[in-house]
Short mmCIF file of C-alpha atoms in Angstrom, two decimals:
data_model
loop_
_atom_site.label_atom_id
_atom_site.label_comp_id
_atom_site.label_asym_id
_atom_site.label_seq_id
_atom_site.Cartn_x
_atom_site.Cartn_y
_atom_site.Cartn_z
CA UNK A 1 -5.61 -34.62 -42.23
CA UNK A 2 -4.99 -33.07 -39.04
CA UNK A 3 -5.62 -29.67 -38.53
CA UNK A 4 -2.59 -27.06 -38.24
CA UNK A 5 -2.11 -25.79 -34.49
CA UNK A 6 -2.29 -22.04 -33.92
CA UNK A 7 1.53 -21.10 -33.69
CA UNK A 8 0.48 -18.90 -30.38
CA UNK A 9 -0.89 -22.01 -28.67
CA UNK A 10 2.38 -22.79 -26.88
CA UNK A 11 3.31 -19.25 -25.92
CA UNK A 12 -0.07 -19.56 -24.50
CA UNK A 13 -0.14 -22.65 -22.55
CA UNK A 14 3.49 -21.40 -21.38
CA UNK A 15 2.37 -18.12 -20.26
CA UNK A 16 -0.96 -19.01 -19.00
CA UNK A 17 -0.93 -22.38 -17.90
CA UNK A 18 -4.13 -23.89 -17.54
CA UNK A 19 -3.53 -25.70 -14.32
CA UNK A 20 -2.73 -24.34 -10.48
CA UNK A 21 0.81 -23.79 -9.68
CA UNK A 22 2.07 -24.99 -6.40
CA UNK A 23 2.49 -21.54 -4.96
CA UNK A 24 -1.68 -21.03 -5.15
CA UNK A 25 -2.89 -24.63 -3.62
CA UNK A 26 -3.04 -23.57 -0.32
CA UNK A 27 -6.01 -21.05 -1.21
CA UNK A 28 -7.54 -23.60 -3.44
CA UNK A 29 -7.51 -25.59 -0.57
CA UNK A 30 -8.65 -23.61 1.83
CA UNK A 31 -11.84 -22.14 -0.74
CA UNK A 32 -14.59 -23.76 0.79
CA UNK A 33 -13.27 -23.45 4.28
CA UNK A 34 -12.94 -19.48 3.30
CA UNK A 35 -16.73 -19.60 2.08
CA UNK A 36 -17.90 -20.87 4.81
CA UNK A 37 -16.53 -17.91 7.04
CA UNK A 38 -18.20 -15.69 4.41
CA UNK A 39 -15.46 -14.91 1.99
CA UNK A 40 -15.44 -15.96 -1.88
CA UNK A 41 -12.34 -16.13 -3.41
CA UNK A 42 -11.97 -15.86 -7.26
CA UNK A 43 -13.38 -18.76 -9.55
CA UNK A 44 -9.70 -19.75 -9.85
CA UNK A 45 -9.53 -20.78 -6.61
CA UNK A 46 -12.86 -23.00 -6.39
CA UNK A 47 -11.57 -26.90 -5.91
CA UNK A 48 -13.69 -27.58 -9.33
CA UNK A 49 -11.86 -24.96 -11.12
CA UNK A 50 -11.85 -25.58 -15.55
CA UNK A 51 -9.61 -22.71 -16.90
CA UNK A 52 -12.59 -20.91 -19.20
CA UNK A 53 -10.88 -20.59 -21.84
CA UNK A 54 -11.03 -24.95 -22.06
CA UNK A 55 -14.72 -25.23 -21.18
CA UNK A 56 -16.42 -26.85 -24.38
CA UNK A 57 -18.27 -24.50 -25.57
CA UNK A 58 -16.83 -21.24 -24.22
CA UNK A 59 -17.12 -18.25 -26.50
CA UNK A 60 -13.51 -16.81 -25.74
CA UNK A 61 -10.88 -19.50 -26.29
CA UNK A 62 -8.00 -17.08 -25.83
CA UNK A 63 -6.72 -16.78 -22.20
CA UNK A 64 -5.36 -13.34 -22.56
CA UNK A 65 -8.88 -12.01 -22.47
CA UNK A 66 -9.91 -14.57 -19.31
CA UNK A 67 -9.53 -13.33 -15.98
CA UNK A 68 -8.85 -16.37 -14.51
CA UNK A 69 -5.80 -16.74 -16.50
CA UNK A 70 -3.48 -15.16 -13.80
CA UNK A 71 -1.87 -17.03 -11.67
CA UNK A 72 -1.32 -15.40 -7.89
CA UNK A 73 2.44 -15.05 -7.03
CA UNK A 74 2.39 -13.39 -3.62
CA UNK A 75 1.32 -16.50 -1.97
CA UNK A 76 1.06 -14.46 2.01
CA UNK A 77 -2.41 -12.56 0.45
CA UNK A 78 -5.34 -12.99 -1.39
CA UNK A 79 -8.34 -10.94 -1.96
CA UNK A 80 -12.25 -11.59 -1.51
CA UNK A 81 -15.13 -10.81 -1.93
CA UNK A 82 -17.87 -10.73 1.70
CA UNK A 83 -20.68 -13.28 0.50
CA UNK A 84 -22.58 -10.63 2.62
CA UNK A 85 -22.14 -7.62 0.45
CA UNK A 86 -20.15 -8.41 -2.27
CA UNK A 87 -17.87 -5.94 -0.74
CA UNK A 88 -14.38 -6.47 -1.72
CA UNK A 89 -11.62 -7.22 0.68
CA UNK A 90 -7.89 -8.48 1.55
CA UNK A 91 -6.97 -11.81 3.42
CA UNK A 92 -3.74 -12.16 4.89
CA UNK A 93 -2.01 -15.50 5.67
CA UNK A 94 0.16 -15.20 8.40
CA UNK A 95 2.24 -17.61 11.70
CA UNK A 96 1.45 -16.77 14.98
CA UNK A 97 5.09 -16.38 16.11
CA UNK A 98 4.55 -12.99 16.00
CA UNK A 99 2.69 -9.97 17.93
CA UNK A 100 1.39 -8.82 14.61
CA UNK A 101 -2.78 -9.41 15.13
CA UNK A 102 -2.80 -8.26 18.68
CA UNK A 103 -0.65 -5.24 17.69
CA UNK A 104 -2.86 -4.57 14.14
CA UNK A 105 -6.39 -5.24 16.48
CA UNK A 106 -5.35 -2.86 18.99
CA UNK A 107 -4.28 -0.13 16.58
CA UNK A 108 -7.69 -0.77 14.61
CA UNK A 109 -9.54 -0.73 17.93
CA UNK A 110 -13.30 1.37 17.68
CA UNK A 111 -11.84 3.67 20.03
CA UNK A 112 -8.13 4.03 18.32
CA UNK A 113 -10.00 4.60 14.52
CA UNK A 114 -11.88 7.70 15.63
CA UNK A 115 -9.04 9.25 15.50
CA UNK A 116 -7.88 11.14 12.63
CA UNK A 117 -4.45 10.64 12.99
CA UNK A 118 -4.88 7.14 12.26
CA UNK A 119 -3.59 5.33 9.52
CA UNK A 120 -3.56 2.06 9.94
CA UNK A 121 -5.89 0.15 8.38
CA UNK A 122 -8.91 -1.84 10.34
CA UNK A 123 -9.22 -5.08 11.01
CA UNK A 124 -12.83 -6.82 10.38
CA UNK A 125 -12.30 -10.19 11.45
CA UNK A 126 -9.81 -12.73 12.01
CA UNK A 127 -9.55 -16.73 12.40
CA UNK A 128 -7.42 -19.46 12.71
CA UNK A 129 -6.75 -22.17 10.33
CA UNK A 130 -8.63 -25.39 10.20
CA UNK A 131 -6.11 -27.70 10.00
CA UNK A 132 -2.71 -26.00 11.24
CA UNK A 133 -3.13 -23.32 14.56
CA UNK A 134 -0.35 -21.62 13.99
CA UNK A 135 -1.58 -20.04 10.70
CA UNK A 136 -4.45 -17.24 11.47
CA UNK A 137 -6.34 -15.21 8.90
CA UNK A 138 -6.69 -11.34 8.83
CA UNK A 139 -9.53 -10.13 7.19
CA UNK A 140 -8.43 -6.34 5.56
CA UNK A 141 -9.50 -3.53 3.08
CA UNK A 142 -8.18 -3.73 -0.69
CA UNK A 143 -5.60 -1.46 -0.49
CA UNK A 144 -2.65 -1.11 -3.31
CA UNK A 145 0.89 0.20 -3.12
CA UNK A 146 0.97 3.91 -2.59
CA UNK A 147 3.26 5.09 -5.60
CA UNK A 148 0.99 2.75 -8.08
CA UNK A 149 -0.02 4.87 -10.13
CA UNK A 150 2.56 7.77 -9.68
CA UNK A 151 1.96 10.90 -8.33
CA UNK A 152 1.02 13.49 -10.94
CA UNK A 153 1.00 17.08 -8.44
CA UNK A 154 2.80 18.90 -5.93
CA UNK A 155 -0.50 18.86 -4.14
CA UNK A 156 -0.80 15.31 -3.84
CA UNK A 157 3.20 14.60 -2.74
CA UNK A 158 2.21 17.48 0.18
CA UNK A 159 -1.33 15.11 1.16
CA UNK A 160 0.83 12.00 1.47
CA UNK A 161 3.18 13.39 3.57
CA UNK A 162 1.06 14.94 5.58
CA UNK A 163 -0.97 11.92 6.21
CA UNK A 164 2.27 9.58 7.05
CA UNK A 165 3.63 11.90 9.31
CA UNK A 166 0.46 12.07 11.03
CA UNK A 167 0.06 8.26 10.91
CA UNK A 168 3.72 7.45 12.23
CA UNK A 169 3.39 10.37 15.31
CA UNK A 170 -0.39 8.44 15.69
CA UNK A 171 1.43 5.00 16.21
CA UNK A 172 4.52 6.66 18.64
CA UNK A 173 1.91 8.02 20.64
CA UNK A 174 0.22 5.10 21.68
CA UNK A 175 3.66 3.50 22.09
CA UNK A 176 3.84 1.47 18.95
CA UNK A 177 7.41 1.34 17.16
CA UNK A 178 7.16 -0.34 13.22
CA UNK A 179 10.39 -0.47 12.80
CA UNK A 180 10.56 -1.49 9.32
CA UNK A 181 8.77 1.89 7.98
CA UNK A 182 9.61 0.88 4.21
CA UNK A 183 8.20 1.89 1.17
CA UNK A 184 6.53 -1.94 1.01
CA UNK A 185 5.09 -0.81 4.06
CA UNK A 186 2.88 1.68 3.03
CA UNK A 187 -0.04 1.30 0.57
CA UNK A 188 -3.52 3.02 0.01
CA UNK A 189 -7.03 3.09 -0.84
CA UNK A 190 -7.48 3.45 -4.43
CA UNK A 191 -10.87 3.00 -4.86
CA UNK A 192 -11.19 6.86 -5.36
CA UNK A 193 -8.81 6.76 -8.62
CA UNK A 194 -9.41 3.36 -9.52
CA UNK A 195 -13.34 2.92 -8.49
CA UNK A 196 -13.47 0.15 -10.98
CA UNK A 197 -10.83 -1.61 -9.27
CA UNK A 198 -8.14 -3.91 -10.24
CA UNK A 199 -6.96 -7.48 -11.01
CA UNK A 200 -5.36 -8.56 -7.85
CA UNK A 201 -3.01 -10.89 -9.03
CA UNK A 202 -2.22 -8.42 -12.39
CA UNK A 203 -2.94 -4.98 -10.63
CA UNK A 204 -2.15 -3.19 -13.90
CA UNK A 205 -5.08 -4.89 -15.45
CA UNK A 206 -8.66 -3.81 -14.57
CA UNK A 207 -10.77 -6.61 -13.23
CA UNK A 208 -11.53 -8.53 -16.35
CA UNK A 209 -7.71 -9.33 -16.38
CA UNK A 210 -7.11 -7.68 -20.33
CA UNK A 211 -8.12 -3.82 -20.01
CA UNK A 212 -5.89 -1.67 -18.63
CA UNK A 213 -6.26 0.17 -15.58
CA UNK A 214 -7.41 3.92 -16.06
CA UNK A 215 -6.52 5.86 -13.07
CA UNK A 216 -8.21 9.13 -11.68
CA UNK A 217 -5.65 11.79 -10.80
CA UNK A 218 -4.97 12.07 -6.99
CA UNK A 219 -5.59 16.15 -6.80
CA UNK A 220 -8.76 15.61 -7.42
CA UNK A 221 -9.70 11.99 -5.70
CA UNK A 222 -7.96 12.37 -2.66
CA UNK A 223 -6.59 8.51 -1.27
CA UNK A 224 -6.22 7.70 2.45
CA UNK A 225 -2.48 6.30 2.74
CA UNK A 226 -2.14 3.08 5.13
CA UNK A 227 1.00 2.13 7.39
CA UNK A 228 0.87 -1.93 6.92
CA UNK A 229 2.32 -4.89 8.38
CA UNK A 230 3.60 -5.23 11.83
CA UNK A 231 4.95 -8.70 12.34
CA UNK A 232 8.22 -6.63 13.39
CA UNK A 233 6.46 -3.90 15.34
CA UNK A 234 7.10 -3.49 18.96
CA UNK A 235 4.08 -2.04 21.21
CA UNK A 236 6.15 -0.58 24.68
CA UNK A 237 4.38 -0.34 28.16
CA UNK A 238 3.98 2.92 29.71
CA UNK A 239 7.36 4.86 30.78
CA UNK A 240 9.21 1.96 28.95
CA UNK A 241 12.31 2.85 27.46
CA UNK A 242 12.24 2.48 23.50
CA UNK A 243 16.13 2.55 23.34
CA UNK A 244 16.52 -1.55 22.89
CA UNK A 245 18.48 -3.49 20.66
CA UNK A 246 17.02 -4.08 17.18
CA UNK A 247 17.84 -5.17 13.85
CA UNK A 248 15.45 -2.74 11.79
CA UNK A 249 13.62 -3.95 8.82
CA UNK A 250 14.27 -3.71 4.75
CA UNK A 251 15.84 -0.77 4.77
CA UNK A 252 19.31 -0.82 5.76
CA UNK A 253 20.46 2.67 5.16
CA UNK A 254 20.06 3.65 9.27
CA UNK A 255 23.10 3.87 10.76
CA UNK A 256 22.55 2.48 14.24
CA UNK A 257 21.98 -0.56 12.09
CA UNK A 258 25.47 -1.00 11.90
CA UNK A 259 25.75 -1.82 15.28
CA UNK A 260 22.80 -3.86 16.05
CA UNK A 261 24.53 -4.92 19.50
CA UNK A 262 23.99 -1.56 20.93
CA UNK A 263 20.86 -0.06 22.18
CA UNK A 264 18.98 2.69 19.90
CA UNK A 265 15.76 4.06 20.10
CA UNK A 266 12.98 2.16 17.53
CA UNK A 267 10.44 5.13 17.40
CA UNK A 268 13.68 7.46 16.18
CA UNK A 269 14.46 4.52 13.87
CA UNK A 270 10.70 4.98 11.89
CA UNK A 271 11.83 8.74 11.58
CA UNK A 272 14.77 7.54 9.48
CA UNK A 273 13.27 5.08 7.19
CA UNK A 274 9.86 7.27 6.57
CA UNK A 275 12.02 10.16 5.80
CA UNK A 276 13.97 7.59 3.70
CA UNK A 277 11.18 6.81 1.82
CA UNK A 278 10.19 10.06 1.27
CA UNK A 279 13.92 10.71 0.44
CA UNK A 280 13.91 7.76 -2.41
CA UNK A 281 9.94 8.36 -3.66
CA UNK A 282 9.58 11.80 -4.47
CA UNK A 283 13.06 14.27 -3.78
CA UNK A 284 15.30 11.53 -6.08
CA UNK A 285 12.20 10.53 -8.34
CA UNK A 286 10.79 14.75 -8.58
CA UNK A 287 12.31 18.22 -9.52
CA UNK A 288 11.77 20.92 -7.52
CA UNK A 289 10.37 19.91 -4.61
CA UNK A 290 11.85 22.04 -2.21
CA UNK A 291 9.19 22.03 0.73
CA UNK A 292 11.19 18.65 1.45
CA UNK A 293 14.73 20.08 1.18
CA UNK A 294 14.83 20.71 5.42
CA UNK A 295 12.15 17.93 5.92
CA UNK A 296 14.28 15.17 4.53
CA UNK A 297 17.50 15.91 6.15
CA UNK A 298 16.05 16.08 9.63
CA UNK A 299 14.63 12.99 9.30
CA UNK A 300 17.22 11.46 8.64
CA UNK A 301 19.63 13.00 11.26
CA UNK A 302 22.80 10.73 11.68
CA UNK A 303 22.89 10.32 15.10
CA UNK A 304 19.50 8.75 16.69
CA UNK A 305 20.24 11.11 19.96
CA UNK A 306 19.94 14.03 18.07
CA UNK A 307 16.92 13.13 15.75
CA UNK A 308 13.92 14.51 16.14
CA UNK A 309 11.09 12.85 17.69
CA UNK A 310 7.95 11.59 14.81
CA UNK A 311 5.89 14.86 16.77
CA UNK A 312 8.34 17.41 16.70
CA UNK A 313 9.16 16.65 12.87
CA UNK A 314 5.50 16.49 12.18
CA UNK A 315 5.36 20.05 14.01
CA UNK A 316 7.62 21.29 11.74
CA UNK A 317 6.01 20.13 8.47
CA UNK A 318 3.25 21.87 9.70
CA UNK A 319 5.06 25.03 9.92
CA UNK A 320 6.74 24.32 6.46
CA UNK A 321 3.29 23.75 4.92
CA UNK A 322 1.77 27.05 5.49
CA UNK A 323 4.59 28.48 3.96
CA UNK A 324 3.69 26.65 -0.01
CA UNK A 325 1.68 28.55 -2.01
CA UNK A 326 -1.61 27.22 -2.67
CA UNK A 327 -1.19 28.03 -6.12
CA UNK A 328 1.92 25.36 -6.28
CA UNK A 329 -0.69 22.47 -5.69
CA UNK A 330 -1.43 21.71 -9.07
CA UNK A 331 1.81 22.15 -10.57
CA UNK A 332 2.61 18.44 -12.17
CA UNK A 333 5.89 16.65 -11.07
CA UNK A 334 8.37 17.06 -12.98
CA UNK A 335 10.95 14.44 -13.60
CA UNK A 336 14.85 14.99 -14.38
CA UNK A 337 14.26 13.26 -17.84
CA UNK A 338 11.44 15.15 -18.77
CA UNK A 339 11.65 17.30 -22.28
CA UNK A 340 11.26 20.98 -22.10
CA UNK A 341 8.39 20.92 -24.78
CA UNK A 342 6.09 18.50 -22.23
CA UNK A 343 6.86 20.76 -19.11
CA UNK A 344 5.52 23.81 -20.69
CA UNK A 345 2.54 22.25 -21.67
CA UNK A 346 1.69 20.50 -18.57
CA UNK A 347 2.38 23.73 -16.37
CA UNK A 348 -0.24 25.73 -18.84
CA UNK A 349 -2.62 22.66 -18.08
CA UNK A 350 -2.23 23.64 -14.64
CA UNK A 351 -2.47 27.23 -14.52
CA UNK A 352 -5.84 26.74 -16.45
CA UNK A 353 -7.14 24.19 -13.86
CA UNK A 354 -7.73 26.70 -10.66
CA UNK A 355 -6.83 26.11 -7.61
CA UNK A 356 -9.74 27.17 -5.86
CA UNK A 357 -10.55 23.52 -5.31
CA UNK A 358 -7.21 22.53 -3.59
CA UNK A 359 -7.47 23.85 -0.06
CA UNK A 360 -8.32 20.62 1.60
CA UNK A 361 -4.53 19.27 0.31
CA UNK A 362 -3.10 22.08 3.07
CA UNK A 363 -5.51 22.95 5.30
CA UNK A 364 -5.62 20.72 8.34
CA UNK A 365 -9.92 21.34 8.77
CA UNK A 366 -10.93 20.74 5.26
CA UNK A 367 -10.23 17.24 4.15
CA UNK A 368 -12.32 14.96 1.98
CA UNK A 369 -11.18 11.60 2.80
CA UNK A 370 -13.60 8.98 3.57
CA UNK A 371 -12.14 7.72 6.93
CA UNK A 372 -11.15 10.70 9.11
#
């Protein structure tokens, strides 16, 4: 008599096939190639890959608890591990039809990443494909989006815009426009909240693919924000004018957008969409947030002529951040939905936490990020 099937079986096999979906061969084929260069991908990817959950023998036969059950949708990245350290990184596939690398290398030059101001994130090597030359590898930290997990304090929304500020006037400075400043576009090192890490293909899974992730609280693990991605960025010679025609990036909300035949200046462009993001993220998503209430609207002056530049807006955040109380850092976001009963009990949380340890979040000397 043959044995009755698990009823779960097909939901299963439907929801974690047990074979490599076309969207993931090109890493699969590229595995040993990858080792070679020093960079393991996960046991997924190896050429010789059996799903465990179908190896004779194996002690878990369910694929929800296998972490090489999830499939990798975002076919442009992958991450790694250096056969050197173990050391965990990204890889990013990308054309050369672009001046992405050279404009990523020379932002993530030794002599650019001393500084401070810095937020882009460093390149430690980069190749080109074995079989097709116009596909090149960049090697990258594990970062993760930067509102994944949300933010939980006043304190941490002032950090993060402190640091992008900082970042975008970094990048203007040395002539760089992004131009497509986005909320995609910006991402962080978790490893302080998450130092367990993540499933990259399931990010809300820890790495065994089935646990869920526990995050640390930002206010007290400080995370270094990242300005990513600059197959659309424009680096500008010295005393050339920025004011060029453009078609922006994801964000269409800029007004010289609408006439993309005229001239308008890209680094007064990033202004907008940062201050868009910052507009959409935390004033729509936040109550009472008022530090941003002259920030935001600045940023996002109408008419490119009479926006600020990325240094005089970052001036005046400055100014507008020695005015909030220090006490205010640990006061948790609220959100417009939120009931009554939880605000009052997260704001005495707060009060009994101190603030004592906070300074760092406003003042400029006293940060505790890894990467200065």
């Amino acid at each position: 008599m043959k044995p009755a099937s698990n009823p779960y079986d097909k939901f299963f096999s439907l929801v974690y096939p047990d074979k490599i979906m076309e969207y993931e061969k090109h890493w699969c084929d590229r595995y040993s190639f990858l080792l070679n260069r020093g960079y393991e991908l996960r046991p997924r990817f190896h050429p010789d890959w059996i799903p465990s959950w179908k190896i004779p023998g194996a002690k878990e036969k369910n694929p929800v608890y296998c972490e090489d059950a999830h499939d990798h949708i975002i076919y442009m990245v992958m991450d790694a591990r250096r056969t050197v350290d173990h050391g965990q990184v990204c890889i990013k596939r990308i054309t050369n039809v672009s001046d992405e690398i050279a404009i990523a290398k020379y932002l993530s030059s030794r002599e650019l990443l001393s500084d401070s101001r810095n937020h882009c994130p460093p390149i430690f090597d980069d190749f080109v494909d074995p079989e097709d030359p116009m596909i090149i590898y960049m090697i990258m930290p594990l970062l993760r989006d930067f509102n994944d997990p949300e933010f939980g304090f006043h304190g941490e929304v002032v950090d993060c815009v402190t640091q992008l500020l900082e970042g975008l006037t970094f990048m203007h400075d040395h002539l760089v426009a992004h131009t497509d400043l986005t909320t995609v576009n910006i991402m962080m090192d978790a490893q302080p909240i998450l130092p367990q890490g993540w499933h990259f293909s399931s990010r809300s899974f820890a790495p065994n693919g089935y646990e869920n992730i526990k995050p640390l609280s930002r206010i007290d693990h400080p995370v270094r924000y990242y300005i990513v991605d600059f197959d659309g960025s424009i680096r500008f010679s010295p005393g050339e004018s920025p004011v060029i025609k453009g078609v922006g990036g994801r964000d269409n909300d800029p007004p010289e957008l609408i006439t993309p035949h005229i001239p308008f200046d890209q680094y007064k462009l990033d202004v907008f969409t940062l201050g868009n993001v910052f507009r959409k993220e935390f004033q729509q998503k936040y109550l009472n947030l008022d530090f941003l209430d002259g920030l935001i609207p600045m940023m996002m002056t109408h008419d490119f002529r009479q926006r600020p530049t990325s240094q005089a807006v970052l001036d005046y955040w400055y100014k507008t951040r020695e005015r909030i109380p220090i006490a205010s850092a640990r006061w948790p976001l609220r959100k417009p939905t939120e009931m009554i009963v939880e605000t009052v009990v997260n704001t005495v949380a707060a009060a009994r936490s101190g603030v004592n340890n906070l300074r760092y979040l406003f003042e400029e000397d006293k940060r505790t990020w890894a990467n200065p």
